[in-house]
PDB file of C-alpha atoms in Angstrom:
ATOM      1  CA  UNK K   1    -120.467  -2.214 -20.517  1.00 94.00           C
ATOM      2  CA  UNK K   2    -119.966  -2.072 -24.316  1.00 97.00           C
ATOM      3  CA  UNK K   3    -122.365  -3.657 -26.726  1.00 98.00           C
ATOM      4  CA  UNK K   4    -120.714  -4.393 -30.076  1.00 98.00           C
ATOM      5  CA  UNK K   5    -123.359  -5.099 -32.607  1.00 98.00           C
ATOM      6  CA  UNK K   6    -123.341  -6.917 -36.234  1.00 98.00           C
ATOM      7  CA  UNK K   7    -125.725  -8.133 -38.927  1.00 97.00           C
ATOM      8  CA  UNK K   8    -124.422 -10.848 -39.088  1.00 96.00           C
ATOM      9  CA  UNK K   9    -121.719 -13.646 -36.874  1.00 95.00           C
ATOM     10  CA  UNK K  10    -119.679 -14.173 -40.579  1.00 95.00           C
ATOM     11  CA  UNK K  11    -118.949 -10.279 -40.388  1.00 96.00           C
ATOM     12  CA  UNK K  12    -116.419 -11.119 -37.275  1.00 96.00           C
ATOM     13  CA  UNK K  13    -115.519 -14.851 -37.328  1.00 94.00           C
ATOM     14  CA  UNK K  14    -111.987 -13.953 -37.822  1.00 95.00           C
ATOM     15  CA  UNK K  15    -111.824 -12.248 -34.288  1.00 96.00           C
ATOM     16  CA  UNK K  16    -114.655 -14.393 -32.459  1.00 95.00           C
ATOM     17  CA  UNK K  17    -111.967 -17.129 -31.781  1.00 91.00           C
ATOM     18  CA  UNK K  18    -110.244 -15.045 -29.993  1.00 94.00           C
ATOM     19  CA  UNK K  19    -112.981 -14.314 -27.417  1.00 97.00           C
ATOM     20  CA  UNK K  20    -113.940 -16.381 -24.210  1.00 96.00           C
ATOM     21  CA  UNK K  21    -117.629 -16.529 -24.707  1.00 96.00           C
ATOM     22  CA  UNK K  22    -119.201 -16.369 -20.969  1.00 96.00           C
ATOM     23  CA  UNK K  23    -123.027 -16.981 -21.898  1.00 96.00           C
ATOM     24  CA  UNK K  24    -125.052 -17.044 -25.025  1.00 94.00           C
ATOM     25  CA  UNK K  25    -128.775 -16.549 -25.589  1.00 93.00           C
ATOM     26  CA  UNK K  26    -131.343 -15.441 -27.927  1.00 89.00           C
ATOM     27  CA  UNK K  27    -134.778 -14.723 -28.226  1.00 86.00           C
ATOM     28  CA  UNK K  28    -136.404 -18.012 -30.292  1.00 81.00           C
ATOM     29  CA  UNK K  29    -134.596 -20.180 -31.479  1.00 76.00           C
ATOM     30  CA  UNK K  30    -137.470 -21.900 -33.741  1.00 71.00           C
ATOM     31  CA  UNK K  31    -137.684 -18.498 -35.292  1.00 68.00           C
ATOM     32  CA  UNK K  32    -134.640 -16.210 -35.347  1.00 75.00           C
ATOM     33  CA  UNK K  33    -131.862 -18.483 -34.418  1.00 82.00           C
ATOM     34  CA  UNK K  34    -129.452 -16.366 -35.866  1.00 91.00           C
ATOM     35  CA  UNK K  35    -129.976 -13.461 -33.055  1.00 95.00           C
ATOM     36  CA  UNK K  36    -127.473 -14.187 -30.643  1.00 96.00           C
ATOM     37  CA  UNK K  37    -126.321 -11.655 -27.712  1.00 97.00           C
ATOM     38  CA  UNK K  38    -122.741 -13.275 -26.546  1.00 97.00           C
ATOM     39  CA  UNK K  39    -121.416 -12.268 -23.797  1.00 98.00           C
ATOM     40  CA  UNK K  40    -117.747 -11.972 -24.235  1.00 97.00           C
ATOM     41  CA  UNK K  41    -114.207 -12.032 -22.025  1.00 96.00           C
ATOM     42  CA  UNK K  42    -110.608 -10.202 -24.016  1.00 94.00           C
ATOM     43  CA  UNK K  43    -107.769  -9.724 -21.346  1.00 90.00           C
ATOM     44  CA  UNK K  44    -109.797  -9.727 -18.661  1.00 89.00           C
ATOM     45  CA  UNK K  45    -112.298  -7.249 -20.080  1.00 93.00           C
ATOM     46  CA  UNK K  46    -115.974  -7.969 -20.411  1.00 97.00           C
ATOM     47  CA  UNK K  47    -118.193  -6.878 -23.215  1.00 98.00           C
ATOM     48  CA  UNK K  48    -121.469  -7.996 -25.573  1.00 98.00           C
ATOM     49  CA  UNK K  49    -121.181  -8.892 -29.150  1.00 98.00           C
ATOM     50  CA  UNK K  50    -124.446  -9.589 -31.030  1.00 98.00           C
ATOM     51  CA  UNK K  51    -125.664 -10.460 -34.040  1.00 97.00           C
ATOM     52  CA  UNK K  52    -129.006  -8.649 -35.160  1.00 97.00           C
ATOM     53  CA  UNK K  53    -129.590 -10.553 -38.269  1.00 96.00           C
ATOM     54  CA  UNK K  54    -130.112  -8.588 -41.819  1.00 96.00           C
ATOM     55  CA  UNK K  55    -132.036  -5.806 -42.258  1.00 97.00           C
ATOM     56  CA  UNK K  56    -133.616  -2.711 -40.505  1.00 97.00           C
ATOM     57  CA  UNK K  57    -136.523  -5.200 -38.364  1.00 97.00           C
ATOM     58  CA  UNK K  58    -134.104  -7.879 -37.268  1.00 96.00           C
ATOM     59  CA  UNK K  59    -131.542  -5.383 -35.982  1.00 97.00           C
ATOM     60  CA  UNK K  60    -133.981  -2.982 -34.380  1.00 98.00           C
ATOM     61  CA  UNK K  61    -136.120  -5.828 -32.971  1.00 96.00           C
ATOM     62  CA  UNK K  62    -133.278  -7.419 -31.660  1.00 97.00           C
ATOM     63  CA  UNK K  63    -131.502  -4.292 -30.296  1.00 98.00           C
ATOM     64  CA  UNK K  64    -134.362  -3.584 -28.414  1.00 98.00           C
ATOM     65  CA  UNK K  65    -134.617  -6.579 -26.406  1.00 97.00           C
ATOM     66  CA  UNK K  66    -130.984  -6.611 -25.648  1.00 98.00           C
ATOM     67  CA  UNK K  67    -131.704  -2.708 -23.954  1.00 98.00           C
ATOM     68  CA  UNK K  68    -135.130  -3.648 -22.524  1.00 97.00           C
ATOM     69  CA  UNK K  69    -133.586  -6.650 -20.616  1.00 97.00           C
ATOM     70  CA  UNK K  70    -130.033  -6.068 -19.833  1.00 97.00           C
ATOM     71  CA  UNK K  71    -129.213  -2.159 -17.857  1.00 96.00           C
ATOM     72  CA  UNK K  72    -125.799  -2.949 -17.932  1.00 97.00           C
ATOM     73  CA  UNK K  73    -125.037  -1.589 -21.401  1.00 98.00           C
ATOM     74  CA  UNK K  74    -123.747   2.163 -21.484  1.00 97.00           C
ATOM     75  CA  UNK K  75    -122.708   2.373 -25.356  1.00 98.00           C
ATOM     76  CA  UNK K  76    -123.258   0.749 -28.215  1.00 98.00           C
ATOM     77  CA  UNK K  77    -121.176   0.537 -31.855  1.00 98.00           C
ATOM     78  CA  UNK K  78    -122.216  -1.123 -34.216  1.00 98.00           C
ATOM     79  CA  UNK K  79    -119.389  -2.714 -37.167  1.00 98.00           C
ATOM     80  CA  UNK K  80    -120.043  -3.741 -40.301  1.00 97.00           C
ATOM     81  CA  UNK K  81    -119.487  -4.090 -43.628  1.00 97.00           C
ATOM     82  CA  UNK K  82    -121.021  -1.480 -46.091  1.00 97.00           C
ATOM     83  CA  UNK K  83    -121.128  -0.222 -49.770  1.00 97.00           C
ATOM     84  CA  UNK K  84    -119.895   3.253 -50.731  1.00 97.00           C
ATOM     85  CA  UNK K  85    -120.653   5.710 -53.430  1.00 97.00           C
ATOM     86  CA  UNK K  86    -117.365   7.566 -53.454  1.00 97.00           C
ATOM     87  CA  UNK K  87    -113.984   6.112 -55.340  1.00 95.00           C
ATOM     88  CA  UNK K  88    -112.319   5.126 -52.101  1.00 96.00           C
ATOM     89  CA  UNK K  89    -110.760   1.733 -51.615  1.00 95.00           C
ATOM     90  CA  UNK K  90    -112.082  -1.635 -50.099  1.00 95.00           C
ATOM     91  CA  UNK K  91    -111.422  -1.857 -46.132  1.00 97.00           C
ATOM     92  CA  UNK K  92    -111.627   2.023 -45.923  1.00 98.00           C
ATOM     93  CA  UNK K  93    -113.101   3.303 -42.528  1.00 98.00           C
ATOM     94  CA  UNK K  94    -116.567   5.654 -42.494  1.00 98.00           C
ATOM     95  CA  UNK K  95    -117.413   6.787 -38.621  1.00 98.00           C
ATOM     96  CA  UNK K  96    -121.815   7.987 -38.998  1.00 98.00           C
ATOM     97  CA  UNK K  97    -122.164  11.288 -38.115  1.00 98.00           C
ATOM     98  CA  UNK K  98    -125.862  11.284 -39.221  1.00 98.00           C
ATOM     99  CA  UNK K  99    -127.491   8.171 -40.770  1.00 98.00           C
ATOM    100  CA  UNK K 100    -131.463   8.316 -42.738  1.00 98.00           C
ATOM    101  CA  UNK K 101    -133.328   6.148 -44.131  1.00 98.00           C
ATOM    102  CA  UNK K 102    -133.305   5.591 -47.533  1.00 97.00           C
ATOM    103  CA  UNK K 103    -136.521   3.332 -48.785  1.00 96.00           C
ATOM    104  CA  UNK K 104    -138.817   5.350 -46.293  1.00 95.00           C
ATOM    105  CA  UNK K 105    -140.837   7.659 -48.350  1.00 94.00           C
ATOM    106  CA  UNK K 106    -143.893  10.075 -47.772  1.00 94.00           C
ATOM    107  CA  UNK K 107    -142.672  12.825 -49.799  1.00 94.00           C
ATOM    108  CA  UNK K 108    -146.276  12.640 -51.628  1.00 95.00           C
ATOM    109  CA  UNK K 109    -147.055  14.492 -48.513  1.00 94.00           C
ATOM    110  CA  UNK K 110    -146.528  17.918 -47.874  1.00 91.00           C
ATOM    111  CA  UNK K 111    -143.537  19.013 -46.365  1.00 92.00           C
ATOM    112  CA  UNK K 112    -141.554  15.618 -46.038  1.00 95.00           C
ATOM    113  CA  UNK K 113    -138.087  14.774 -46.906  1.00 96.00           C
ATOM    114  CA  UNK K 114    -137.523  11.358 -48.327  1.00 95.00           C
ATOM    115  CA  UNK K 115    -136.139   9.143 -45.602  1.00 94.00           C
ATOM    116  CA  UNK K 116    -138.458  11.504 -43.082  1.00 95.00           C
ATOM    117  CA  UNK K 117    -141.109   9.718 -40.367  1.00 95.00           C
ATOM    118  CA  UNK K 118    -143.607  11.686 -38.951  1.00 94.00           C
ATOM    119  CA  UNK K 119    -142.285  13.279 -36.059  1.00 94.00           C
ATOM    120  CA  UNK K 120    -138.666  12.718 -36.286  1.00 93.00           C
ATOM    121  CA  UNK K 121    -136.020  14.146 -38.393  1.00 95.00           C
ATOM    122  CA  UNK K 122    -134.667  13.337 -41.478  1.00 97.00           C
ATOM    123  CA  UNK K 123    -131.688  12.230 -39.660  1.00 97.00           C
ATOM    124  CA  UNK K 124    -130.635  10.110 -36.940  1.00 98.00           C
ATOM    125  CA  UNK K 125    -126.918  11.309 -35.184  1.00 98.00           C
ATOM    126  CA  UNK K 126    -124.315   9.445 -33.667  1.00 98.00           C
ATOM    127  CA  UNK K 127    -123.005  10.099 -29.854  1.00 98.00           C
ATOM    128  CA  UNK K 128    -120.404  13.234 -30.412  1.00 98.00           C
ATOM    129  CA  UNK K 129    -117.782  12.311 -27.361  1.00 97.00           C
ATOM    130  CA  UNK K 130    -118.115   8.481 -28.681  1.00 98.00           C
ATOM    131  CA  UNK K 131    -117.319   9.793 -32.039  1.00 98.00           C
ATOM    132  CA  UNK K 132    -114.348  11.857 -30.886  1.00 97.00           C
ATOM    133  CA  UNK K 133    -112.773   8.908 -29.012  1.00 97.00           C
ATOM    134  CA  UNK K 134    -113.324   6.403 -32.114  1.00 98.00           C
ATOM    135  CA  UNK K 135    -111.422   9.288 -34.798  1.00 97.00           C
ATOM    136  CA  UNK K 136    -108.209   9.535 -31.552  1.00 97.00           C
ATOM    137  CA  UNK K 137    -108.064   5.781 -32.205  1.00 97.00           C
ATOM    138  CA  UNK K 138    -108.162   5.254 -35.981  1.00 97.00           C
ATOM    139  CA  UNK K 139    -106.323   8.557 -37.798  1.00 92.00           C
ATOM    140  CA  UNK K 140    -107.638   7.318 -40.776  1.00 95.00           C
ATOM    141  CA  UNK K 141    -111.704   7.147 -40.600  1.00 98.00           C
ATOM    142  CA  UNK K 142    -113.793   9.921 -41.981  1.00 98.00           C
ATOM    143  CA  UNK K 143    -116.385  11.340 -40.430  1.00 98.00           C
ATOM    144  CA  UNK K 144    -120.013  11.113 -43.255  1.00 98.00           C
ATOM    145  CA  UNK K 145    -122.869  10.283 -43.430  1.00 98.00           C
ATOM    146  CA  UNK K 146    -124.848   6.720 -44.376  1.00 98.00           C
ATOM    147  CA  UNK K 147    -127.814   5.740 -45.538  1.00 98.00           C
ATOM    148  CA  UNK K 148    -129.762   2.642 -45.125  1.00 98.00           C
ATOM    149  CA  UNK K 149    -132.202   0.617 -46.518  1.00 98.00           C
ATOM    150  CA  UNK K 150    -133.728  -2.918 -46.958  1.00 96.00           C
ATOM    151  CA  UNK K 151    -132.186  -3.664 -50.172  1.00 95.00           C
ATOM    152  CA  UNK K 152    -128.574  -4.202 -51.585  1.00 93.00           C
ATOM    153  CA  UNK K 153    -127.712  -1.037 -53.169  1.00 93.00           C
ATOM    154  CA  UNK K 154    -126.641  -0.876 -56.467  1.00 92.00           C
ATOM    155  CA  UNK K 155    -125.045   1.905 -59.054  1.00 93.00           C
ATOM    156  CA  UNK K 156    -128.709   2.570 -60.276  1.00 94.00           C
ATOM    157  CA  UNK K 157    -129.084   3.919 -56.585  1.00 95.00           C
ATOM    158  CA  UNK K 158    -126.341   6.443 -56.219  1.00 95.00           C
ATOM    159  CA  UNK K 159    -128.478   9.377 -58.064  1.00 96.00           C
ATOM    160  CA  UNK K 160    -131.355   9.480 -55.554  1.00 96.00           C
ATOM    161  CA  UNK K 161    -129.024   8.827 -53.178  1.00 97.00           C
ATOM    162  CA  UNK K 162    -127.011  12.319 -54.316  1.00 97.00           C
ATOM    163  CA  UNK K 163    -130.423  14.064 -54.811  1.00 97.00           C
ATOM    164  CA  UNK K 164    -132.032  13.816 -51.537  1.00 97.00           C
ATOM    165  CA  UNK K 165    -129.223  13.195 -48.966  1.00 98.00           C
ATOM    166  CA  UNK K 166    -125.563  15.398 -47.943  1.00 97.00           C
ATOM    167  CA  UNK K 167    -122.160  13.564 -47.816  1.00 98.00           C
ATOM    168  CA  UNK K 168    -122.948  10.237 -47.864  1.00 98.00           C
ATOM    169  CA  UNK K 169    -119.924   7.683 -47.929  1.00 98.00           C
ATOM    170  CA  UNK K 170    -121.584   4.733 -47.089  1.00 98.00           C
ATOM    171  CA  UNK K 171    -124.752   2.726 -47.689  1.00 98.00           C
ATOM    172  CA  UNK K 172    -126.209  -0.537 -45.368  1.00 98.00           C
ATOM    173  CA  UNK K 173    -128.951  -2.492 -44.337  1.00 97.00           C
ATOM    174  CA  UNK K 174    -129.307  -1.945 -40.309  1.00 98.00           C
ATOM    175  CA  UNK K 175    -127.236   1.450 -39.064  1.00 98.00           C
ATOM    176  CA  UNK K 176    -130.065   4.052 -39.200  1.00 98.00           C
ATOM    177  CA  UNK K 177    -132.460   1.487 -37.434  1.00 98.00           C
ATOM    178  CA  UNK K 178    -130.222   1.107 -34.807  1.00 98.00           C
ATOM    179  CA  UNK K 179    -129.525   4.560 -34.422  1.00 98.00           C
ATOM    180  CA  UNK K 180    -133.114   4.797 -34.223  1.00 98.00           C
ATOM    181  CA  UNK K 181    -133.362   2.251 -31.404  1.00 98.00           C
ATOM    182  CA  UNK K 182    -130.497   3.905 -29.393  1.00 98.00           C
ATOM    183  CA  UNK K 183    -132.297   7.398 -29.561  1.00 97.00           C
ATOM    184  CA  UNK K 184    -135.081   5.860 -27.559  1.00 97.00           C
ATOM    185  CA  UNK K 185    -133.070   4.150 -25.132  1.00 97.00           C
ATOM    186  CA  UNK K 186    -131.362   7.064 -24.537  1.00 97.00           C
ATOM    187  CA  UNK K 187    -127.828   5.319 -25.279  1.00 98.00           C
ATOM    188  CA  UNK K 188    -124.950   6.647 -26.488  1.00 98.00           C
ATOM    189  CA  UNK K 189    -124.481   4.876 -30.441  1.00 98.00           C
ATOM    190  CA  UNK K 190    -121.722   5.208 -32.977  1.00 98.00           C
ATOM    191  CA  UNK K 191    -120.999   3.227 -36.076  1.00 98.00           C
ATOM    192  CA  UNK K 192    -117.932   2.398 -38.033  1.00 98.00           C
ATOM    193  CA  UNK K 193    -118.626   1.291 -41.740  1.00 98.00           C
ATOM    194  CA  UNK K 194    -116.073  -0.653 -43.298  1.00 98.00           C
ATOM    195  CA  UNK K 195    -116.145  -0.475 -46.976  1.00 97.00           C
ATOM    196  CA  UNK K 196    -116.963  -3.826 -49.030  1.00 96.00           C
ATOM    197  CA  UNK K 197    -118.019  -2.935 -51.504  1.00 94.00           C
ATOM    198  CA  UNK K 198    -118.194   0.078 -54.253  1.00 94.00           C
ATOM    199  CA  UNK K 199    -121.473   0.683 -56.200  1.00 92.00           C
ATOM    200  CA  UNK K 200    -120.026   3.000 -58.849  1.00 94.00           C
ATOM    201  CA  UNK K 201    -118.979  -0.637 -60.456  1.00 89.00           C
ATOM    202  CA  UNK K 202    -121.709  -2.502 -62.608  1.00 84.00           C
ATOM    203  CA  UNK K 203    -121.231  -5.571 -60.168  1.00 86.00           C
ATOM    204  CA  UNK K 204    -120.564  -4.671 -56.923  1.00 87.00           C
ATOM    205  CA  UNK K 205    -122.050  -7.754 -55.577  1.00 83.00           C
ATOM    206  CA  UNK K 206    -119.494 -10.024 -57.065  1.00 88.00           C
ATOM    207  CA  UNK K 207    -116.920  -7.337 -55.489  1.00 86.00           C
ATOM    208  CA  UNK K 208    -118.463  -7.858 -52.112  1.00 91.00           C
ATOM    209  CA  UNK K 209    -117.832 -11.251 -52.282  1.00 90.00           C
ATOM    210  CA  UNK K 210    -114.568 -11.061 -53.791  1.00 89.00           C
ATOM    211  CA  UNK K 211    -113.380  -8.600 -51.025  1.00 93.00           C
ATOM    212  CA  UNK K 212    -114.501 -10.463 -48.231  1.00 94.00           C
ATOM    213  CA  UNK K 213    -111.462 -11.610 -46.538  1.00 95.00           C
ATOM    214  CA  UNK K 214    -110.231  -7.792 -46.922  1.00 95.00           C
ATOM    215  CA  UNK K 215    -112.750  -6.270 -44.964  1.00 97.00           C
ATOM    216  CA  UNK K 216    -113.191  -9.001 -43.013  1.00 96.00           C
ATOM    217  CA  UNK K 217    -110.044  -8.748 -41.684  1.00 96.00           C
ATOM    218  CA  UNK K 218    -110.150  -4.645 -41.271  1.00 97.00           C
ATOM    219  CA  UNK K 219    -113.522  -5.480 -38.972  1.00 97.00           C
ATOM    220  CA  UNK K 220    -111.617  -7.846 -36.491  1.00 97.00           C
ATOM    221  CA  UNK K 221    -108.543  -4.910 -36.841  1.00 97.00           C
ATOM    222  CA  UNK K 222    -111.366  -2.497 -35.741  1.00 98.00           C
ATOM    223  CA  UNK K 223    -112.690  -4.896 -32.861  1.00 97.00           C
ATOM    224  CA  UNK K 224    -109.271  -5.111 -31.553  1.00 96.00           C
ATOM    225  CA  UNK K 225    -107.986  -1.309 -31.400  1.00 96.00           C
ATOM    226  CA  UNK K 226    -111.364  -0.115 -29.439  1.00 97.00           C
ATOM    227  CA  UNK K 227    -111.204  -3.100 -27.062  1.00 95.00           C
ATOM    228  CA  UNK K 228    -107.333  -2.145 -26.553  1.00 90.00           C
ATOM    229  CA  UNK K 229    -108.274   1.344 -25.576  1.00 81.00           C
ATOM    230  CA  UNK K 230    -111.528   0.916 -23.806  1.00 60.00           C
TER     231      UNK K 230
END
């Protein structure tokens, strides 16, 4: 079964209505309420939807007890919105091909890239065959790479971003931990970024607001096309 994973529910309210929700449960609801796993009916077709909650812990925490505890799940593709550092337009499609870390640094030590862990590359990369499938669906996505990190990312960003990283399109706050995750589960991972917001603007968190119904929209458009085909 598919597991289609957000930050947060807001990110795909627009298509949620349109789901029969089977079951619903979370972890603790005193502390992380907003970490759902739904489990979700389209046309007679079954699949998960959850919502991980902001930021590299909450969606890696989460992910993991979703894999630990439920064997059904063969892939998982994660949607969301993200910001990008190229002049492309708001609702634009990036497919991951390899995602990094961004705020993880030992480069103080010998040898290490920035975004690098001890024992593990640089860079973590999406599932190949899921990939291929996702770009015979949407013409229009491009294949880059994203960073992530626990911040929002800003124009004062882009730089080290440029310096230390190759063809980034996108930047976020949860896609390289759950890439991460996936690796260790041994489960095939993709992730479509839809573009909110653009950080070579002063403000681009007034633009991610402003945009919101835009990409929005182009996430529930997203939802729809890969539960028509799979």
């Amino acid at each position: 079964m598919k597991l289609f994973i957000f930050a947060e529910k807001e990110e795909i309210e627009l298509a949620l209505n349109h789901f029969e929700i089977i079951h619903e449960e979370g972890i603790n609801e005193k502390y992380s309420d907003f970490q759902k796993l739904l489990l979700c009916k389209n046309k007679n077709r079954k699949f998960y939807i959850a919502f991980t909650g902001v930021g590299k812990v909450n969606a890696s925490m989460f992910l993991s007890y979703i894999l630990a505890t439920h064997n059904d799940i063969e892939e998982v593709i994660n949607i969301g919105p993200a910001g990008t550092i190229k002049n492309i337009e708001i609702g634009s499609l990036i497919l991951a091909q390899n995602l990094a870390y961004f705020d993880t640094n030992l480069t103080t030590l010998k040898n290490y890239k920035l975004g690098e862990l001890p024992k593990l590359n640089q860079y973590f990369s999406t599932n190949k065959k899921l990939n291929e499938k996702i770009q015979h669906i949407f013409s229009n996505i491009t294949l880059a790479n994203v960073v992530t990190a626990d911040k929002f990312f800003s124009k004062n960003d882009i730089e080290e971003i440029n310096k230390n990283f190759e063809n980034v399109y996108a930047v976020d706050m949860e896609a390289t931990s759950l890439a991460h995750t996936t690796l260790i589960y041994k489960i095939n991972f993709s992730s479509i970024k839809v573009i909110s917001d653009n950080l070579l603007i002063e403000d681009n968190g007034k633009d991610y607001h402003l945009n919101s119904l835009k990409w929005k929209t182009k996430i529930s458009e997203v939802i729809f096309k890969l539960l028509e085909v799979n």
